mmCIF file with all atom_site columns, N, CA and C in Angstrom:
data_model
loop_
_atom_site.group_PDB
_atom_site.id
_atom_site.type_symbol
_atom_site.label_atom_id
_atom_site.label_alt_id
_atom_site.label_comp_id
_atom_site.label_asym_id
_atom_site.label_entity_id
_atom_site.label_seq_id
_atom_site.pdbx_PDB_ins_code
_atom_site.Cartn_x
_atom_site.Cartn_y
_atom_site.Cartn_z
_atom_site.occupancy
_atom_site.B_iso_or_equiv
_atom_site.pdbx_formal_charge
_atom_site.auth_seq_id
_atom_site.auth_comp_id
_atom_site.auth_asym_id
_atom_site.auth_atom_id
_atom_site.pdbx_PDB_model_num
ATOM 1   N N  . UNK A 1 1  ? 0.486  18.714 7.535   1.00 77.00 ? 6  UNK A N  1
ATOM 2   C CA . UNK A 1 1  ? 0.514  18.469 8.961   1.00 77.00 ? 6  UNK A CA 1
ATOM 3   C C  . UNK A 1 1  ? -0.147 19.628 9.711   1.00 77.00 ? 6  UNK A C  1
ATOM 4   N N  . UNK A 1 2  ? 0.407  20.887 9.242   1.00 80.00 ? 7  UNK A N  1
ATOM 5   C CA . UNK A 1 2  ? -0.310 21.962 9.956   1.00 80.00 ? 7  UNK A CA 1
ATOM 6   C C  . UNK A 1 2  ? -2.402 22.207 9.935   1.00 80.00 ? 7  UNK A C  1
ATOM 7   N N  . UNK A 1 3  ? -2.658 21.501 8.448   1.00 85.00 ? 8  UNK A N  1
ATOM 8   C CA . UNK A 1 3  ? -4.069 21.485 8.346   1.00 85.00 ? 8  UNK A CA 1
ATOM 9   C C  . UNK A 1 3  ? -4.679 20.432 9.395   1.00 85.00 ? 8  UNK A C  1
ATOM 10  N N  . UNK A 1 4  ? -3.553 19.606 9.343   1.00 86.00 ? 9  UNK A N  1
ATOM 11  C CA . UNK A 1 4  ? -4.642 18.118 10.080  1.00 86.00 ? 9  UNK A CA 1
ATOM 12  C C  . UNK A 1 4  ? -4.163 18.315 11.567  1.00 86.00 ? 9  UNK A C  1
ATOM 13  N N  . UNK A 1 5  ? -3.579 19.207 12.200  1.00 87.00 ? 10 UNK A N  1
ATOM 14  C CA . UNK A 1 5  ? -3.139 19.783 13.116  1.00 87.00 ? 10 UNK A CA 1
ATOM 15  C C  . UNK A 1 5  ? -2.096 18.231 14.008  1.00 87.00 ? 10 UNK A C  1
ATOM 16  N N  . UNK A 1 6  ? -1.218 17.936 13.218  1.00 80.00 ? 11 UNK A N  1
ATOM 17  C CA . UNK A 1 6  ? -0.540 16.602 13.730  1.00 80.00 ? 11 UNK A CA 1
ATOM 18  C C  . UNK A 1 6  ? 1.170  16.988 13.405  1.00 80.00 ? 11 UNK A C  1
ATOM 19  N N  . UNK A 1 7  ? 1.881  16.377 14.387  1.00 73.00 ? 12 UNK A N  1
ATOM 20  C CA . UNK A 1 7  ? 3.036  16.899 13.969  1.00 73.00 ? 12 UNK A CA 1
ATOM 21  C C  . UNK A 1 7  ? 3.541  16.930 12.732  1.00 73.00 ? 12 UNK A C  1
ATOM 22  N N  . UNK A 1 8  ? 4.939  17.353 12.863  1.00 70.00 ? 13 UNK A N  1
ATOM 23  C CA . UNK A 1 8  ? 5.659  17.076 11.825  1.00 70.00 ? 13 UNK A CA 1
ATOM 24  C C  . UNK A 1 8  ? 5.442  18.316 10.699  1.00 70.00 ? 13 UNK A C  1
ATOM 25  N N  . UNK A 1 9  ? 6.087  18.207 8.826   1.00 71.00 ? 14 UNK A N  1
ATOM 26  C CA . UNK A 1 9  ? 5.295  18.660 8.437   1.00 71.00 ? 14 UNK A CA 1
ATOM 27  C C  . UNK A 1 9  ? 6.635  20.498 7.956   1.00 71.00 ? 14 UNK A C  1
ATOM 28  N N  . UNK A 1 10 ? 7.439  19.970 8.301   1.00 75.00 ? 15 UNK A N  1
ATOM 29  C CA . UNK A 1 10 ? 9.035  20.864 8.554   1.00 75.00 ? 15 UNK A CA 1
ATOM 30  C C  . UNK A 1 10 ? 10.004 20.100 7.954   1.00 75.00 ? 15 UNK A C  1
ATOM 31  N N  . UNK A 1 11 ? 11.216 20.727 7.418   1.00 78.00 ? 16 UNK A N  1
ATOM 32  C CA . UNK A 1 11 ? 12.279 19.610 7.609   1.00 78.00 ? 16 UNK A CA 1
ATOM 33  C C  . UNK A 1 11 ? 13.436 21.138 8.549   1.00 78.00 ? 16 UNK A C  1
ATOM 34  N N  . UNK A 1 12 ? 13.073 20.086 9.584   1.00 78.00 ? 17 UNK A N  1
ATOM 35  C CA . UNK A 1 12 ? 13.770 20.867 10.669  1.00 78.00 ? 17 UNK A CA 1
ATOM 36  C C  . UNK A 1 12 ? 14.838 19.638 11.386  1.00 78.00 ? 17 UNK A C  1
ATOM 37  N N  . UNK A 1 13 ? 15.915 20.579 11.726  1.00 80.00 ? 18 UNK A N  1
ATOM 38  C CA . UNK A 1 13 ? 16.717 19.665 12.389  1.00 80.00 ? 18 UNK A CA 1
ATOM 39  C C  . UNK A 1 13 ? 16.056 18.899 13.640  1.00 80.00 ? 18 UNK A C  1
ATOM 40  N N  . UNK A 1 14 ? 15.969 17.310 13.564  1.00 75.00 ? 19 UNK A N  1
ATOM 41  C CA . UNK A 1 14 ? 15.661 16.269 15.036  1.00 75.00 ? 19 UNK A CA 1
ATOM 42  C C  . UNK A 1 14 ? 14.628 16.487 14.620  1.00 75.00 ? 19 UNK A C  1
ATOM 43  N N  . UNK A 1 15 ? 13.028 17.251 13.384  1.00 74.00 ? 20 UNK A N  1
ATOM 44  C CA . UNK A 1 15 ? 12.169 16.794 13.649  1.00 74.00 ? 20 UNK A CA 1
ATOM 45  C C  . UNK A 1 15 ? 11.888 15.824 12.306  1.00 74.00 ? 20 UNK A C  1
ATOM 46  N N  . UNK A 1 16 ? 10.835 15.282 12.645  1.00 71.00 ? 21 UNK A N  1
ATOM 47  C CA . UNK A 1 16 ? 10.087 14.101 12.090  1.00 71.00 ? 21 UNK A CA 1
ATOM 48  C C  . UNK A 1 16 ? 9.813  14.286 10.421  1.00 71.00 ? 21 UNK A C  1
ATOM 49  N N  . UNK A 1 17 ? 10.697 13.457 9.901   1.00 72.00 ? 22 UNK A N  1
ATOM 50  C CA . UNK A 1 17 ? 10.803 13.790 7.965   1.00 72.00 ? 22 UNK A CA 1
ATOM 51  C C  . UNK A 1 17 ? 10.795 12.834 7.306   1.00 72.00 ? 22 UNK A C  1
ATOM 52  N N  . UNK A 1 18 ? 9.320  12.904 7.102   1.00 83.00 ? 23 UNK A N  1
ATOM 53  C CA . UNK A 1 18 ? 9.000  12.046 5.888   1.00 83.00 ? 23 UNK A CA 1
ATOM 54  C C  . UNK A 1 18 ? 8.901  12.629 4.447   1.00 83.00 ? 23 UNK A C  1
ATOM 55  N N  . UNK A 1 19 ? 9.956  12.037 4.040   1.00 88.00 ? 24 UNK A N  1
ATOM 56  C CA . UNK A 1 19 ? 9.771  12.639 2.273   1.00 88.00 ? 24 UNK A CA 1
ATOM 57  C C  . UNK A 1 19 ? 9.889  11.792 0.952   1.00 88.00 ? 24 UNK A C  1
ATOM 58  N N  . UNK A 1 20 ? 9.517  12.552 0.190   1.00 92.00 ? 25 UNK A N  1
ATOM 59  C CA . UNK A 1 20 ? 9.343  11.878 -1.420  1.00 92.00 ? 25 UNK A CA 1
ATOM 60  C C  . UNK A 1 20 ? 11.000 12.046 -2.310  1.00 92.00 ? 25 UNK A C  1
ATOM 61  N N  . UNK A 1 21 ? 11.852 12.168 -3.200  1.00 92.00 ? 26 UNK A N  1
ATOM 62  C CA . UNK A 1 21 ? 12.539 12.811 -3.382  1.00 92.00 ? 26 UNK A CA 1
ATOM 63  C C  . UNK A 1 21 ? 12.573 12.613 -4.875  1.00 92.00 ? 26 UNK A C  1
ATOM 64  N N  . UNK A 1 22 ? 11.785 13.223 -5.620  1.00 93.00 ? 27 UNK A N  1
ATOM 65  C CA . UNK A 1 22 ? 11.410 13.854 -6.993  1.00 93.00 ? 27 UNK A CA 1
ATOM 66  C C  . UNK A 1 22 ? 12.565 13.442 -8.194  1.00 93.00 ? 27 UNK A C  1
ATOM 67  N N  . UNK A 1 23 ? 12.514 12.482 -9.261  1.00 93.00 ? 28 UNK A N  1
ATOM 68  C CA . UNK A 1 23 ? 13.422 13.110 -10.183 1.00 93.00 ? 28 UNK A CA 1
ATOM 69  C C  . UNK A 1 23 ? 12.159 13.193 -11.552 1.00 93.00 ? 28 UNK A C  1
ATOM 70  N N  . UNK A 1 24 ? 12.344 15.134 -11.683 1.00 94.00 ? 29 UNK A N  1
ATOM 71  C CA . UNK A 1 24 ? 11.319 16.064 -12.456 1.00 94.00 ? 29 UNK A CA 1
ATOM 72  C C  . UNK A 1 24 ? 11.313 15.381 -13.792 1.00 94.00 ? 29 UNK A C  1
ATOM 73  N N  . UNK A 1 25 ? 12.534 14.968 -14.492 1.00 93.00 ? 30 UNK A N  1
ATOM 74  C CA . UNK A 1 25 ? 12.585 14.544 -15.987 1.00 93.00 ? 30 UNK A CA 1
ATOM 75  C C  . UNK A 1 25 ? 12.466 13.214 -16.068 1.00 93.00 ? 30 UNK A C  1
ATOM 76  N N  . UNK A 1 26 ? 12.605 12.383 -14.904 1.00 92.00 ? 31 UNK A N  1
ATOM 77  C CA . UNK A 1 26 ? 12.720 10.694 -15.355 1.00 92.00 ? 31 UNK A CA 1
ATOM 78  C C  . UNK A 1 26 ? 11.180 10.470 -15.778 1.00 92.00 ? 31 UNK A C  1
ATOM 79  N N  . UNK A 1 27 ? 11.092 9.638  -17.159 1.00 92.00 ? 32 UNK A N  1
ATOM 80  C CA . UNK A 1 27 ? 9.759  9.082  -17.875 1.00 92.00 ? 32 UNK A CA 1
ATOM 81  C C  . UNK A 1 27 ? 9.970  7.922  -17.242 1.00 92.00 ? 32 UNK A C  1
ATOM 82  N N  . UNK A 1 28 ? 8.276  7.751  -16.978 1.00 90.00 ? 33 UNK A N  1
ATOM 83  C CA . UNK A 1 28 ? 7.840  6.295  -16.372 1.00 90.00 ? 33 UNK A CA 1
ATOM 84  C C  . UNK A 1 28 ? 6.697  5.849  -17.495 1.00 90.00 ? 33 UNK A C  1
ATOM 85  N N  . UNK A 1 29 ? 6.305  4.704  -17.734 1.00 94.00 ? 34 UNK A N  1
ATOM 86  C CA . UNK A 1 29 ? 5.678  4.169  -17.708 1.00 94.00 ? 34 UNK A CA 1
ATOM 87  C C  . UNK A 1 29 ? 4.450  3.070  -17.446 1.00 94.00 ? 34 UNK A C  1
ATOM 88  N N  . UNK A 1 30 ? 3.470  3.476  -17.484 1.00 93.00 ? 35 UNK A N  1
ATOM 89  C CA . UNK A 1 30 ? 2.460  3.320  -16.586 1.00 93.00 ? 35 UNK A CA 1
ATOM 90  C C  . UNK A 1 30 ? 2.326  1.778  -16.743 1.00 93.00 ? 35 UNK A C  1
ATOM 91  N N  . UNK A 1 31 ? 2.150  0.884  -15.953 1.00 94.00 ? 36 UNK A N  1
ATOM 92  C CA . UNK A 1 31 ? 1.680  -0.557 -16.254 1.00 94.00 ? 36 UNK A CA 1
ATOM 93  C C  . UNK A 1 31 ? 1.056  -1.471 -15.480 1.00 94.00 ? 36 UNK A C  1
ATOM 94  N N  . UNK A 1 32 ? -0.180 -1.589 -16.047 1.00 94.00 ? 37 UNK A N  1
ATOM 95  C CA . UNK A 1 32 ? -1.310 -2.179 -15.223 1.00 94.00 ? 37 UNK A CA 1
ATOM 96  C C  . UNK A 1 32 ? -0.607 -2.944 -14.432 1.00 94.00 ? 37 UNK A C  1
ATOM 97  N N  . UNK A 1 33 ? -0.345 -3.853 -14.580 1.00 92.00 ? 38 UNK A N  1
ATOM 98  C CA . UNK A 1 33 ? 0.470  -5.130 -14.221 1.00 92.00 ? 38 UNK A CA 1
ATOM 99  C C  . UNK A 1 33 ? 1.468  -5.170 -13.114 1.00 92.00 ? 38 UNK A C  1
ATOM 100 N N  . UNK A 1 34 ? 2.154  -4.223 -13.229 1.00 90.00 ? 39 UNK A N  1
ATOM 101 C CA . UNK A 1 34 ? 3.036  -3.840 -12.575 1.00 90.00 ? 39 UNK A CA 1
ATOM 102 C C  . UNK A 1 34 ? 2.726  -3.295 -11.010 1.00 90.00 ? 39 UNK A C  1
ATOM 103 N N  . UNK A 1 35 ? 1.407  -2.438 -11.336 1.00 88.00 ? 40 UNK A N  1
ATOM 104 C CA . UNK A 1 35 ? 1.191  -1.616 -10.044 1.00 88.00 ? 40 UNK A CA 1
ATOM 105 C C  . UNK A 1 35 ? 1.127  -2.990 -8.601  1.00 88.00 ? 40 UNK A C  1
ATOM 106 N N  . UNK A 1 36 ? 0.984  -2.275 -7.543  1.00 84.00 ? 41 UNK A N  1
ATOM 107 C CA . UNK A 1 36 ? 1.154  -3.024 -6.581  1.00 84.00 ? 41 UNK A CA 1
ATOM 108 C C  . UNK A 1 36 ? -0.074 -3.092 -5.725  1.00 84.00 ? 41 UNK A C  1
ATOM 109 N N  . UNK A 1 37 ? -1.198 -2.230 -6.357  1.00 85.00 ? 42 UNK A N  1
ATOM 110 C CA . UNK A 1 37 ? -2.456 -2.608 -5.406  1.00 85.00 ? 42 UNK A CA 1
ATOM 111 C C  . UNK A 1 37 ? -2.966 -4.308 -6.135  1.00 85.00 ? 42 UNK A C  1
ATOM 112 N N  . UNK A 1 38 ? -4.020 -4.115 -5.295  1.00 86.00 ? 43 UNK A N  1
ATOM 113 C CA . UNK A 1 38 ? -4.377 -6.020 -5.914  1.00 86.00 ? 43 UNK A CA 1
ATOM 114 C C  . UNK A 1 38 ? -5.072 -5.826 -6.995  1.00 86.00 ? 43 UNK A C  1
ATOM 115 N N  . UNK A 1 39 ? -5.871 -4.626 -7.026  1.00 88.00 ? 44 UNK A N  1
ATOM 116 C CA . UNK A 1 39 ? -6.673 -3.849 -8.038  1.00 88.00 ? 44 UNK A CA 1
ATOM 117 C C  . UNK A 1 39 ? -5.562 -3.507 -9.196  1.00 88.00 ? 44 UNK A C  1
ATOM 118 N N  . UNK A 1 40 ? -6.016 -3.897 -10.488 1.00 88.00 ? 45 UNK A N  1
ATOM 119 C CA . UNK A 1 40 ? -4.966 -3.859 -11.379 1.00 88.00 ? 45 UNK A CA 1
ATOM 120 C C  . UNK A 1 40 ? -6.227 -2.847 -12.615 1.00 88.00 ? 45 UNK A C  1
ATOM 121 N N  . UNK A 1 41 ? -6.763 -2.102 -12.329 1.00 91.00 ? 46 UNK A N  1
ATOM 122 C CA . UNK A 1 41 ? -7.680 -1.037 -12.651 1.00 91.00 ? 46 UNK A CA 1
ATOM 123 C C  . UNK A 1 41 ? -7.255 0.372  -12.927 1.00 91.00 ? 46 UNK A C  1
ATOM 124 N N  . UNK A 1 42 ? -6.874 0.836  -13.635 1.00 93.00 ? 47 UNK A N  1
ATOM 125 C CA . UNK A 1 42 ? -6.159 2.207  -14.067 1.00 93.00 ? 47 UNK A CA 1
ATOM 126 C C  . UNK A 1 42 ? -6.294 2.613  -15.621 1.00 93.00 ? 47 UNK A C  1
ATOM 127 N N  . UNK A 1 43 ? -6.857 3.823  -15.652 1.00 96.00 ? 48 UNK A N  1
ATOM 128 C CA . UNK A 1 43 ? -7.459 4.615  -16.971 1.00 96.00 ? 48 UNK A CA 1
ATOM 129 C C  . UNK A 1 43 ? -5.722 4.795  -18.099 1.00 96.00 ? 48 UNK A C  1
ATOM 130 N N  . UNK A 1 44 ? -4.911 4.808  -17.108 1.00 95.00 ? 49 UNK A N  1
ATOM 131 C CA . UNK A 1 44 ? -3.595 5.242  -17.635 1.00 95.00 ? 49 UNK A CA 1
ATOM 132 C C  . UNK A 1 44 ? -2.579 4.295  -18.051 1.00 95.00 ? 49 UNK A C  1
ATOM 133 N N  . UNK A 1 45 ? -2.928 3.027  -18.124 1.00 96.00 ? 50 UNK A N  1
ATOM 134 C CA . UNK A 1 45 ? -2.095 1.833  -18.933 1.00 96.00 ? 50 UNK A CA 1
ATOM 135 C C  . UNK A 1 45 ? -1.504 2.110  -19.978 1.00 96.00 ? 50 UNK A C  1
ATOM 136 N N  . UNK A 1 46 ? -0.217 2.480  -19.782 1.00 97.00 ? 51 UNK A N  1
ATOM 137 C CA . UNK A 1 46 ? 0.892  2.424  -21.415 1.00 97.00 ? 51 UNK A CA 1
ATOM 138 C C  . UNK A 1 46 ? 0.783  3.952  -21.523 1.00 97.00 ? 51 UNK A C  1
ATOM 139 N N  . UNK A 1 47 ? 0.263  4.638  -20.514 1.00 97.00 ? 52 UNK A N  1
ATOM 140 C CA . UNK A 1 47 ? 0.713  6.240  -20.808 1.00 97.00 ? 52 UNK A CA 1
ATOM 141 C C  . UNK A 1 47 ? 2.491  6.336  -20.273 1.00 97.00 ? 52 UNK A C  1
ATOM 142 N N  . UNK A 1 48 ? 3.350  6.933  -20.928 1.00 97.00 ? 53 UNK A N  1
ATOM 143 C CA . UNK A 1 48 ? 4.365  7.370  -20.335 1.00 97.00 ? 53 UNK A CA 1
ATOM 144 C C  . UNK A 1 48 ? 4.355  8.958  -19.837 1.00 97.00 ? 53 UNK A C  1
ATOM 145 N N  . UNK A 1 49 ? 4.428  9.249  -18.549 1.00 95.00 ? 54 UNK A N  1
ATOM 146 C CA . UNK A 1 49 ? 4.529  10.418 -18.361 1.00 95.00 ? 54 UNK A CA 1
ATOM 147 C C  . UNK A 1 49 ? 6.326  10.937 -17.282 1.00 95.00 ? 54 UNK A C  1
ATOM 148 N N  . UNK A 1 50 ? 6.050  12.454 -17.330 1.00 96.00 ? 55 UNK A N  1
ATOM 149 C CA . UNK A 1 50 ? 7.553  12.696 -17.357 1.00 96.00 ? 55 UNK A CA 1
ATOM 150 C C  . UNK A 1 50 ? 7.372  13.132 -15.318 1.00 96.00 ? 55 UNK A C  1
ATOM 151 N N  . UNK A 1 51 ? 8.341  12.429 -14.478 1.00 94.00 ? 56 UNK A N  1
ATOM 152 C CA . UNK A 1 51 ? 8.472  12.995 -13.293 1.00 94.00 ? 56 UNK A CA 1
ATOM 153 C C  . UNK A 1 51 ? 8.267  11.338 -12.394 1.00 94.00 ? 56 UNK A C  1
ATOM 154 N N  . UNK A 1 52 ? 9.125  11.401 -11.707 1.00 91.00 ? 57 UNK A N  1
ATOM 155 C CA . UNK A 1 52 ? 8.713  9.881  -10.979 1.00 91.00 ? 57 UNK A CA 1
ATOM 156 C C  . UNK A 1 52 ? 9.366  10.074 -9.635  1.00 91.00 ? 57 UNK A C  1
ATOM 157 N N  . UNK A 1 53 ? 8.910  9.159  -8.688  1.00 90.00 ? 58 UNK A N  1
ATOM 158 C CA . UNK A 1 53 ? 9.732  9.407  -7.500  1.00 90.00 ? 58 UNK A CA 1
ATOM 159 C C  . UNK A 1 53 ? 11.303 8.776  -7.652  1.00 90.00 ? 58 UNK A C  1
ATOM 160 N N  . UNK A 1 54 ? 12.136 9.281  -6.655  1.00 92.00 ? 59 UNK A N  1
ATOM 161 C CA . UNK A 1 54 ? 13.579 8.700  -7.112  1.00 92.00 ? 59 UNK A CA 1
ATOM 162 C C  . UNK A 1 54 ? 13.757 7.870  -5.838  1.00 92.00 ? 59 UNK A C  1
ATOM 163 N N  . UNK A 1 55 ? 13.069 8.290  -4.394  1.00 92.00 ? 60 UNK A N  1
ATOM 164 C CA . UNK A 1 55 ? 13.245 7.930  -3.071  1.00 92.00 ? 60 UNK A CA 1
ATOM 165 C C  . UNK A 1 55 ? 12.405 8.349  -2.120  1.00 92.00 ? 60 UNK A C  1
ATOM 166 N N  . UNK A 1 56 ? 11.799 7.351  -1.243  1.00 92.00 ? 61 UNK A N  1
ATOM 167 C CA . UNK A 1 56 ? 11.269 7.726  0.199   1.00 92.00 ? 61 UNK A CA 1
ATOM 168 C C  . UNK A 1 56 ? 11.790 7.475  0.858   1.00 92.00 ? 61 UNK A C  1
ATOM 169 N N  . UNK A 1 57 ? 11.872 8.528  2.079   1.00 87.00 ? 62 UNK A N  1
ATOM 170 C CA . UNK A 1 57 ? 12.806 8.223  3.270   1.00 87.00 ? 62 UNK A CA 1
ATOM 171 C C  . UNK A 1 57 ? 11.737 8.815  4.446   1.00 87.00 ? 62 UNK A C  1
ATOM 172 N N  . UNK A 1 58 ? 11.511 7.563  5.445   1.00 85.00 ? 63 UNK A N  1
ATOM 173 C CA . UNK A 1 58 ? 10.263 7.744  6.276   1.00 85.00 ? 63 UNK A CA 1
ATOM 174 C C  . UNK A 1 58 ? 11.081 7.705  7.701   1.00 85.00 ? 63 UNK A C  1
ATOM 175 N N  . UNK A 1 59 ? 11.091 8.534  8.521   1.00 77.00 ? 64 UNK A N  1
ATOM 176 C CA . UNK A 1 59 ? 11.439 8.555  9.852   1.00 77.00 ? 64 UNK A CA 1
ATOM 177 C C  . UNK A 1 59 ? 13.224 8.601  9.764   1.00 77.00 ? 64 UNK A C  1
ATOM 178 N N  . UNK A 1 60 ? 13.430 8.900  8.553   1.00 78.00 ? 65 UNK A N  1
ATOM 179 C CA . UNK A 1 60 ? 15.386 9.189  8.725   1.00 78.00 ? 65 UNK A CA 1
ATOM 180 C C  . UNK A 1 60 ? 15.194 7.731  8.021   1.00 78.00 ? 65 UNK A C  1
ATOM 181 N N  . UNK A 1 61 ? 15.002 6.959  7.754   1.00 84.00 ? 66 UNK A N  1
ATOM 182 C CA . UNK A 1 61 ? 15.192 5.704  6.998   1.00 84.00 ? 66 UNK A CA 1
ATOM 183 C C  . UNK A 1 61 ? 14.469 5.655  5.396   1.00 84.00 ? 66 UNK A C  1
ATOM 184 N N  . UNK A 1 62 ? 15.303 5.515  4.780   1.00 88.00 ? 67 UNK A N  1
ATOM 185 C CA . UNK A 1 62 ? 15.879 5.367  3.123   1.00 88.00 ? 67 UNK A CA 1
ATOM 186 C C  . UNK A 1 62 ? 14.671 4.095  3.500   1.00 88.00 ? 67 UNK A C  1
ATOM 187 N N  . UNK A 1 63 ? 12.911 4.147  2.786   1.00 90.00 ? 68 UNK A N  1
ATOM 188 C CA . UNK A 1 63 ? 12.010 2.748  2.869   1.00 90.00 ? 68 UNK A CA 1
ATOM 189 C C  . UNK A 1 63 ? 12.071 2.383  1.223   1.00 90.00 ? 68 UNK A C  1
ATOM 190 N N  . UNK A 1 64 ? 12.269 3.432  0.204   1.00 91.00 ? 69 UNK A N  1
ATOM 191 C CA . UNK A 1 64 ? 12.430 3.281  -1.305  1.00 91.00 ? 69 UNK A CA 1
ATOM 192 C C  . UNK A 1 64 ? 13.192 3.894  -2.165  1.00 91.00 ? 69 UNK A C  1
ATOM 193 N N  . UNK A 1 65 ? 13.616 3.280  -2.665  1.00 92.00 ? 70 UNK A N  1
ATOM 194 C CA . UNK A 1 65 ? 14.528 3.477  -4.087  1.00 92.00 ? 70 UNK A CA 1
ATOM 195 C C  . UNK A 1 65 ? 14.324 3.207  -5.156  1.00 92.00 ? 70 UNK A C  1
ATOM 196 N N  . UNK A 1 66 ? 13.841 3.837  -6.354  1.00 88.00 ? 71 UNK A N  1
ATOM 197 C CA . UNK A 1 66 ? 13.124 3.752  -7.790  1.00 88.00 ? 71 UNK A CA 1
ATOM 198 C C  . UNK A 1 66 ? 14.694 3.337  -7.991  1.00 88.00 ? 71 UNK A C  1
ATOM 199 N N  . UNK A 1 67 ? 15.005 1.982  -8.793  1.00 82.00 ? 72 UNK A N  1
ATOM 200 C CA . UNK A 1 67 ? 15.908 1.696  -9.176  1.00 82.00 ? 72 UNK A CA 1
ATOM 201 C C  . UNK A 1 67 ? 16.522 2.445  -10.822 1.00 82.00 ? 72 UNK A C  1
ATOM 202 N N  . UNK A 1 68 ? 15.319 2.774  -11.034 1.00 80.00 ? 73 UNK A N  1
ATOM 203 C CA . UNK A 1 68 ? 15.098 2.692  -12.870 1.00 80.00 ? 73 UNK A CA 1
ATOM 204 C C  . UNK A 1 68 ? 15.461 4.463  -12.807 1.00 80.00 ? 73 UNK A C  1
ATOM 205 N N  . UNK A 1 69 ? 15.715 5.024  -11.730 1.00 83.00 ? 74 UNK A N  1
ATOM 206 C CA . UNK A 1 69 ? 15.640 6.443  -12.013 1.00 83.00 ? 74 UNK A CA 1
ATOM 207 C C  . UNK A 1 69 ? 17.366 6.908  -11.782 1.00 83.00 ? 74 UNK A C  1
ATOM 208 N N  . UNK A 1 70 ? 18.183 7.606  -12.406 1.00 78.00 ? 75 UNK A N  1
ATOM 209 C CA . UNK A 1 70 ? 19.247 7.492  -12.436 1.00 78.00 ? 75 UNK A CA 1
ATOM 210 C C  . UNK A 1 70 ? 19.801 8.699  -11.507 1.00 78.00 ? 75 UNK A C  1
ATOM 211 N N  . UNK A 1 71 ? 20.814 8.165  -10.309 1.00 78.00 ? 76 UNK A N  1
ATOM 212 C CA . UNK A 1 71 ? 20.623 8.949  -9.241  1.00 78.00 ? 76 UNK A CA 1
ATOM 213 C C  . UNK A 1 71 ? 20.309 8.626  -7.818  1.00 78.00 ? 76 UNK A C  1
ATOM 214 N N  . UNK A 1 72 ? 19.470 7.418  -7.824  1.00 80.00 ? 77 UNK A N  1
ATOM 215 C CA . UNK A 1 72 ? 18.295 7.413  -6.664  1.00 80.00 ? 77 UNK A CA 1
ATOM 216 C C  . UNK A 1 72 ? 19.206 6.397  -6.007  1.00 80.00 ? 77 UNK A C  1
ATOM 217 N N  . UNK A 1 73 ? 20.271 5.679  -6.413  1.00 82.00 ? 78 UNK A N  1
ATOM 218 C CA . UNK A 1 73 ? 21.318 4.720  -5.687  1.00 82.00 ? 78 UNK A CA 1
ATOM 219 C C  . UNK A 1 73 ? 21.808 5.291  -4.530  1.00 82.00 ? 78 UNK A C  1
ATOM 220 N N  . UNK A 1 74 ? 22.003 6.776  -4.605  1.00 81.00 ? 79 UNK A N  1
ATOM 221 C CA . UNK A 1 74 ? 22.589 7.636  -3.511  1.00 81.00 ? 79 UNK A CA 1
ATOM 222 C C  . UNK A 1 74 ? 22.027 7.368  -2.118  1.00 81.00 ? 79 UNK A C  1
ATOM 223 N N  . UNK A 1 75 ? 20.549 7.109  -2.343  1.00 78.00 ? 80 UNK A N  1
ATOM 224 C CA . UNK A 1 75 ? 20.053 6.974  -1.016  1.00 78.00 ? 80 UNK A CA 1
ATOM 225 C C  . UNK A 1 75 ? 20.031 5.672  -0.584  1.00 78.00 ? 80 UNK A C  1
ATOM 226 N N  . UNK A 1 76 ? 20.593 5.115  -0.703  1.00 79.00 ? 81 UNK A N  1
ATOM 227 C CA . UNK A 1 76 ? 20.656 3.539  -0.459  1.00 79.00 ? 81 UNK A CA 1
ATOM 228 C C  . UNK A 1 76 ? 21.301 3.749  0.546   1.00 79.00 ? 81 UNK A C  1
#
């Protein structure tokens, strides 16, 4: 936020927090199929790698919850 000179960009009390919320050890697996662009094009099909999101929470509102990541129910 500070590069693109636009708010936000803090997690400060009352201001504007958009975040990711990381779980470092959960393995995912990659799957063409699965992804959600319409483009089903990716070098990384059937790689499992270690770190996945657990939750986004955009404007104070919980928008995702990785169901598969153990933990991430909290933000529901």
């Amino acid at each position: 936020a500070r590069i693109l000179n636009i708010p936000g960009g803090t997690l400060t009390e009352g201001g504007a927090a958009d975040i990711t919320v990381i779980a470092p050890e959960a393995q995912v697996t990659i799957r063409a199929a699965a992804l959600k662009s319409k483009s089903k094009n990716t070098p990384f099909d059937g790689w499992t790698l270690t770190g996945a999101p657990a939750a986004t929470i955009v404007g104070g509102k919980t928008v995702f919850v990785n169901d598969s990541v153990t933990g991430a129910e909290r933000f529901r």
